[in-house]
Amino acid sequence: MHKKILLISRHAPYGNSIAKDAFDAALATAIYDQDLSMLFMDDGIFQLLRDQQAQEISQKSFTSMLSALPFYDIDKLYIHQESLEQRGLTIENLIVDNATIVNSAQISNLLNHQDHILSF
Amino acid sequence: MSTLHTVNKSSFTNRALESCILICRSSDGILLLEDGVFSALKSAPNATALEALNQQGIHIYALLNDVKARALEYKIAAHIQLISYDEFVSLTVNFNRVQSWY
Amino acid sequence: MIVPVMIFSINVQSPPSSQASYSAYQFCRALLRQGHNLHRVFFYQDGIYNATNLAAPPQDELDLYSEWQKLSKEHSVELVVCIAAALKRGLLNQEESIRYNKAGHNLAEGFTLGGLGQLIEAAAVSDRLITFGN
């Protein structure tokens, strides 16, 4: 069965493992050939900042991990506009330059076209 | 075509409900459970927004067991419907998908 | 009213110390009471701690660990623990314990270790996938 799955990643990187576990789940979803979209909102936006130096705290950098998403054919990436604005960021601050910026109404519409949501 | 949103954090200390409210649309529903039931208080930070959503036809639910456990049964906003675990399951059947805000 | 019978899978991401794990358990009980099918409970992140056989909760507290096992026994529910999440948190079955040369193993009976693919397969075959997180 081929399902439409939206993975929502709302948590900041590094402080705990939720964001990394969300990333791993995204790769698994793509490998098992499901129709995956990925949405970054709330503090999940911080995963996308350029120039993270996670080696400073002995972790793997989200900057490089998330850059790999296209190689797994994960190309439906969405970023919540209000979350971005609340944090004083613009798309230029972020690594995923092929992502689509969506407002809350568009996200609502995105949710309502999915079979499942993987909530992180 | 609609989504059930569950929120298990208190809006006094966490913004999960605020984000949920931004995304919620007219045919969706919101279930408050665990510490999320504190957001059902009339004095909660998002109480007005929840009531406005309710007036637009979005049903707001709170899990009765969690409400009773926290001594909130007579303190929550009148528009919020109290439900059991069985009714929680029924909601997930009636809505098309579930987004968990935590 | 005729209620459609649905296939559910549950994704538990919270440790037993979080009420979210209890909510997940009660949700499973309720859906089975209503005659729905529970395809799989997948334990991910700190959810894997639900599967240890070394927890000894005080007698006057709910033993959620045993409750999961009873659920599995009574309804033949598959309880799958993410192997990567389990290994790095020190939850092992006998096979992994030998592989990594560890002093013991602590995966409770009724649970199995499996890859993240088991979560995705659960999504693929289920009508509903519900996440309980913390």
Coordinates of C-alpha atoms in Angstrom, one line a residue:
Chain A
M1 CA 0.0 0.0 0.0
H2 CA 1.2 3.4 -1.0
K3 CA 0.1 6.1 1.5
K4 CA 0.4 9.8 1.6
I5 CA 2.3 10.6 4.8
L6 CA 3.1 14.0 6.2
L7 CA 5.9 14.1 8.8
I8 CA 5.7 17.2 11.0
S9 CA 8.9 18.2 12.7
R10 CA 8.3 20.8 15.4
H11 CA 11.2 20.5 17.8
A12 CA 14.6 22.2 17.9
P13 CA 17.8 20.1 17.2
Y14 CA 20.3 18.9 19.8
G15 CA 18.5 19.6 23.1
N16 CA 17.0 16.2 22.9
S17 CA 16.7 13.5 20.2
I18 CA 13.2 14.3 18.8
A19 CA 14.4 16.1 15.7
K20 CA 17.0 13.5 14.9
D21 CA 14.5 10.7 15.4
A22 CA 12.1 12.6 13.1
F23 CA 14.8 12.8 10.5
D24 CA 15.5 9.0 10.7
A25 CA 11.8 8.3 10.4
A26 CA 11.7 10.5 7.3
L27 CA 14.5 8.5 5.7
A28 CA 12.7 5.2 6.5
T29 CA 9.5 6.5 5.1
A30 CA 11.2 7.4 1.8
I31 CA 13.1 4.1 1.7
Y32 CA 9.9 2.1 2.1
D33 CA 8.5 4.0 -0.9
Q34 CA 5.7 6.0 0.7
D35 CA 4.5 9.3 -0.6
L36 CA 6.3 11.5 2.0
S37 CA 6.0 15.2 2.6
M38 CA 7.9 16.9 5.4
L39 CA 6.8 20.1 7.3
F40 CA 9.1 22.1 9.6
M41 CA 7.3 24.4 12.0
D42 CA 7.7 26.0 15.5
D43 CA 11.2 25.3 16.8
G44 CA 11.7 22.7 14.1
I45 CA 12.7 25.7 11.9
F46 CA 15.9 25.9 13.8
Q47 CA 17.0 22.5 12.4
L48 CA 17.3 24.3 9.0
L49 CA 19.8 27.1 10.0
R50 CA 22.9 27.4 7.9
D51 CA 26.4 26.9 9.4
Q52 CA 25.5 24.7 12.4
Q53 CA 28.7 23.5 14.1
A54 CA 27.3 20.6 16.0
Q55 CA 30.8 19.1 16.5
E56 CA 31.1 21.7 19.2
I57 CA 28.8 19.5 21.3
S58 CA 29.8 16.2 19.8
Q59 CA 26.7 15.8 17.7
K60 CA 25.9 15.4 13.9
S61 CA 25.1 18.6 12.2
F62 CA 21.5 19.0 10.9
T63 CA 23.0 21.3 8.3
S64 CA 24.6 18.3 6.6
M65 CA 22.0 15.8 7.5
L66 CA 19.1 17.8 6.0
S67 CA 21.1 18.6 2.9
A68 CA 21.0 14.9 2.1
L69 CA 17.2 14.8 1.9
P70 CA 17.1 15.3 -1.9
F71 CA 19.3 12.2 -2.3
Y72 CA 16.6 10.1 -0.7
D73 CA 14.0 11.7 -3.1
I74 CA 12.5 13.6 -0.2
D75 CA 11.7 16.7 -2.1
K76 CA 8.3 17.8 -0.8
L77 CA 9.6 20.1 2.0
Y78 CA 7.4 22.7 3.6
I79 CA 8.3 25.5 6.0
H80 CA 5.7 27.3 8.1
Q81 CA 5.8 31.0 7.3
E82 CA 4.5 32.3 10.7
S83 CA 7.1 30.1 12.6
L84 CA 9.8 31.6 10.4
E85 CA 8.6 35.2 11.0
Q86 CA 8.1 34.7 14.7
R87 CA 11.8 33.8 14.9
G88 CA 13.0 36.7 12.8
L89 CA 14.3 34.4 10.1
T90 CA 14.0 34.4 6.3
I91 CA 14.5 31.6 3.7
E92 CA 18.0 33.0 3.1
N93 CA 19.0 31.9 6.6
L94 CA 18.0 28.3 5.8
I95 CA 19.8 25.4 4.1
V96 CA 16.8 24.0 2.3
D97 CA 16.4 26.4 -0.5
N98 CA 14.1 24.1 -2.5
A99 CA 11.5 24.1 0.3
T100 CA 8.1 25.7 -0.1
I101 CA 7.1 28.4 2.4
V102 CA 3.5 27.9 3.4
N103 CA 1.1 29.8 5.6
S104 CA -1.2 28.3 8.2
A105 CA -4.1 28.0 5.8
Q106 CA -2.0 26.2 3.3
I107 CA -0.7 23.8 6.0
S108 CA -4.3 23.1 7.0
N109 CA -5.0 22.2 3.4
L110 CA -1.8 20.1 3.3
L111 CA -2.8 18.1 6.4
N112 CA -6.2 17.4 4.9
H113 CA -4.7 15.7 1.9
Q114 CA -2.8 13.1 3.9
D115 CA -3.6 9.5 4.9
H116 CA -1.4 9.7 8.0
I117 CA 0.6 12.3 9.9
L118 CA 3.8 11.3 11.7
S119 CA 4.0 13.8 14.6
F120 CA 7.3 14.8 16.0
Chain B
M1 CA -11.3 15.4 4.9
S2 CA -10.8 16.7 8.4
T3 CA -8.1 16.3 11.0
L4 CA -8.3 15.6 14.8
H5 CA -5.7 17.5 16.7
T6 CA -4.6 16.2 20.1
V7 CA -2.7 18.5 22.5
N8 CA -1.2 17.1 25.7
K9 CA 0.6 20.2 27.0
S10 CA -0.7 23.0 29.2
S11 CA -1.0 26.3 27.4
F12 CA 0.1 28.1 30.6
T13 CA 3.7 26.8 29.9
N14 CA 3.8 25.5 26.3
R15 CA 2.8 26.9 22.9
A16 CA 1.7 23.6 21.3
L17 CA -1.9 24.6 21.5
E18 CA -1.2 28.0 20.0
S19 CA 0.3 26.4 16.9
C20 CA -2.5 23.9 16.8
I21 CA -5.1 26.8 16.8
L22 CA -3.2 28.4 13.9
I23 CA -3.6 25.3 11.7
C24 CA -7.1 24.2 12.8
R25 CA -9.8 24.7 10.2
S26 CA -13.6 24.6 10.2
S27 CA -14.2 20.8 9.9
D28 CA -11.3 19.9 12.3
G29 CA -11.5 19.0 16.0
I30 CA -9.3 19.5 19.0
L31 CA -8.9 17.1 21.9
L32 CA -7.1 18.2 25.0
L33 CA -5.7 15.4 27.1
E34 CA -3.1 14.8 29.8
D35 CA -1.7 18.2 30.8
G36 CA -3.5 19.6 27.8
V37 CA -6.7 19.7 29.9
F38 CA -5.4 22.7 31.8
S39 CA -5.9 24.6 28.6
A40 CA -9.7 23.9 29.0
L41 CA -9.8 26.3 32.0
K42 CA -11.7 29.5 31.4
S43 CA -8.6 31.4 32.6
A44 CA -6.2 29.6 30.2
P45 CA -4.1 31.7 27.8
N46 CA -5.9 30.4 24.7
A47 CA -9.4 30.3 26.1
T48 CA -10.8 33.0 23.9
A49 CA -9.2 31.6 20.8
L50 CA -10.7 28.2 21.6
E51 CA -14.1 29.6 22.1
A52 CA -13.9 31.5 18.8
L53 CA -12.9 28.3 17.0
N54 CA -15.9 26.5 18.7
Q55 CA -18.2 29.2 17.3
Q56 CA -16.8 28.5 13.8
G57 CA -17.9 24.9 14.2
I58 CA -14.7 23.3 15.5
H59 CA -15.5 21.0 18.3
I60 CA -13.2 21.2 21.3
Y61 CA -13.0 18.1 23.5
A62 CA -11.3 17.3 26.7
L63 CA -10.6 13.8 28.1
L64 CA -12.8 13.4 31.1
N65 CA -10.5 11.1 33.0
D66 CA -7.7 13.6 32.8
V67 CA -10.0 16.5 33.7
K68 CA -11.3 14.6 36.8
A69 CA -7.9 13.6 37.9
R70 CA -6.8 17.2 38.0
A71 CA -9.9 18.5 39.8
L72 CA -11.0 20.6 36.8
E73 CA -14.4 19.2 36.2
Y74 CA -16.3 22.3 37.3
K75 CA -13.8 24.8 36.2
I76 CA -13.6 24.3 32.5
A77 CA -15.2 26.4 29.7
A78 CA -18.8 25.5 29.0
H79 CA -18.4 24.9 25.3
I80 CA -15.8 22.1 25.8
Q81 CA -17.2 18.6 25.5
L82 CA -15.9 16.0 28.0
I83 CA -15.3 12.5 26.5
S84 CA -14.1 9.1 27.5
Y85 CA -11.3 6.9 26.1
D86 CA -14.0 5.1 24.1
E87 CA -15.2 8.3 22.6
F88 CA -11.6 9.3 21.9
V89 CA -11.4 6.2 19.7
S90 CA -14.7 7.1 18.0
L91 CA -13.3 10.5 17.2
T92 CA -10.3 9.1 15.5
V93 CA -12.6 6.9 13.4
N94 CA -14.8 9.9 12.5
F95 CA -12.0 12.2 11.6
N96 CA -9.7 11.2 8.8
R97 CA -6.3 11.5 10.5
V98 CA -4.7 12.6 13.8
Q99 CA -2.0 15.2 14.4
S100 CA -0.5 15.0 17.9
W101 CA 0.9 18.3 19.2
Y102 CA 3.3 17.7 22.0
Chain C
M1 CA -25.2 3.8 13.9
I2 CA -22.9 1.4 12.2
V3 CA -19.3 2.0 13.1
P4 CA -16.8 0.9 10.5
V5 CA -14.2 -1.6 11.8
M6 CA -10.7 -0.1 11.3
I7 CA -7.1 -1.1 11.4
F8 CA -5.1 0.9 13.9
S9 CA -1.4 1.3 14.6
I10 CA 0.0 3.2 17.5
N11 CA 3.3 5.0 17.7
V12 CA 4.5 5.4 21.3
Q13 CA 7.3 7.9 21.6
S14 CA 7.0 8.6 25.3
P15 CA 8.7 6.8 28.3
P16 CA 6.5 5.1 30.9
S17 CA 7.1 8.1 33.3
S18 CA 5.1 10.3 30.9
Q19 CA 1.3 10.0 31.0
A20 CA 1.4 9.8 27.2
S21 CA 2.4 6.1 27.5
Y22 CA -0.6 5.4 29.8
S23 CA -2.9 7.3 27.3
A24 CA -1.6 5.1 24.5
Y25 CA -2.3 2.0 26.5
Q26 CA -5.9 3.1 27.4
F27 CA -6.4 4.1 23.7
C28 CA -5.4 0.5 22.7
R29 CA -7.7 -1.0 25.2
A30 CA -10.6 1.2 24.1
L31 CA -10.2 0.5 20.4
L32 CA -10.0 -3.3 21.0
R33 CA -13.2 -3.1 23.2
Q34 CA -14.9 -1.5 20.2
G35 CA -14.0 -4.4 17.9
H36 CA -11.3 -2.5 15.9
N37 CA -8.1 -4.2 14.9
L38 CA -4.8 -3.2 16.4
H39 CA -2.1 -4.1 13.9
R40 CA 0.9 -3.0 15.8
V41 CA 2.2 -0.8 18.7
F42 CA 5.5 0.6 17.7
F43 CA 7.8 2.0 20.4
Y44 CA 10.1 4.7 19.3
Q45 CA 12.4 7.2 21.0
D46 CA 12.0 7.0 24.8
G47 CA 9.0 4.9 24.2
I48 CA 11.3 1.9 24.2
Y49 CA 11.6 2.1 28.0
N50 CA 8.1 0.6 28.1
A51 CA 9.7 -2.7 27.1
T52 CA 12.2 -3.3 29.8
N53 CA 11.8 -6.3 32.1
L54 CA 13.9 -4.8 34.8
A55 CA 11.5 -2.1 36.0
A56 CA 10.1 -2.8 39.5
P57 CA 7.4 -0.2 40.2
P58 CA 6.1 0.1 43.8
Q59 CA 3.1 -2.2 44.5
D60 CA 0.7 0.7 44.9
E61 CA 1.4 2.1 41.5
L62 CA 0.2 0.9 38.1
D63 CA 2.6 -1.6 36.5
L64 CA 2.3 -0.3 32.9
Y65 CA 5.1 -2.7 31.8
S66 CA 2.9 -5.7 32.7
E67 CA -0.2 -4.1 31.3
W68 CA 1.4 -4.0 27.8
Q69 CA 2.4 -7.6 28.1
K70 CA -1.2 -8.6 29.1
L71 CA -2.6 -6.6 26.2
S72 CA -0.3 -8.4 23.8
K73 CA -1.2 -11.8 25.3
E74 CA -4.9 -11.3 25.4
H75 CA -5.2 -9.8 21.9
S76 CA -2.1 -11.1 20.1
V77 CA -1.0 -7.5 19.6
E78 CA 2.4 -7.0 18.0
L79 CA 4.6 -4.9 20.3
V80 CA 7.6 -3.8 18.2
V81 CA 10.5 -1.8 19.7
C82 CA 12.7 0.3 17.4
I83 CA 16.0 -1.6 17.5
A84 CA 18.2 1.5 16.9
A85 CA 16.4 3.5 19.7
A86 CA 16.6 0.4 22.0
L87 CA 20.3 -0.4 21.5
K88 CA 21.5 3.1 22.2
R89 CA 19.4 3.3 25.4
G90 CA 20.5 -0.1 26.7
L91 CA 17.5 -2.2 25.9
L92 CA 18.6 -5.5 24.4
N93 CA 17.3 -8.9 23.6
Q94 CA 19.4 -12.0 24.0
E95 CA 20.7 -12.0 20.4
E96 CA 21.8 -8.3 20.6
S97 CA 23.3 -8.8 24.0
I98 CA 25.6 -11.6 22.6
R99 CA 26.3 -9.5 19.4
Y100 CA 27.5 -6.5 21.5
N101 CA 29.1 -8.6 24.2
K102 CA 26.9 -7.1 27.0
A103 CA 26.4 -8.5 30.5
G104 CA 22.7 -9.2 30.1
H105 CA 19.5 -8.7 28.2
N106 CA 16.3 -7.0 29.3
L107 CA 13.7 -7.0 26.6
A108 CA 10.4 -8.1 28.2
E109 CA 8.5 -11.1 26.9
G110 CA 5.9 -10.1 24.3
F111 CA 8.0 -7.4 22.8
T112 CA 10.2 -7.8 19.7
L113 CA 13.0 -5.6 18.3
G114 CA 12.4 -4.3 14.7
G115 CA 13.5 -1.6 12.3
L116 CA 11.8 1.7 11.6
G117 CA 10.5 0.0 8.5
Q118 CA 8.0 -1.7 10.9
L119 CA 6.6 1.8 11.7
I120 CA 6.2 2.6 8.0
E121 CA 4.7 -0.8 7.2
A122 CA 2.2 -0.2 10.0
A123 CA 1.3 3.2 8.4
A124 CA 1.0 1.6 5.0
V125 CA -1.5 -1.1 6.1
S126 CA -3.4 0.8 8.8
D127 CA -6.5 3.1 8.5
R128 CA -5.3 5.1 11.4
L129 CA -1.8 5.8 12.8
I130 CA -1.9 7.6 16.2
T131 CA 1.2 9.1 17.8
F132 CA 1.5 9.5 21.6
G133 CA 4.5 11.7 22.3
N134 CA 6.0 13.7 25.1

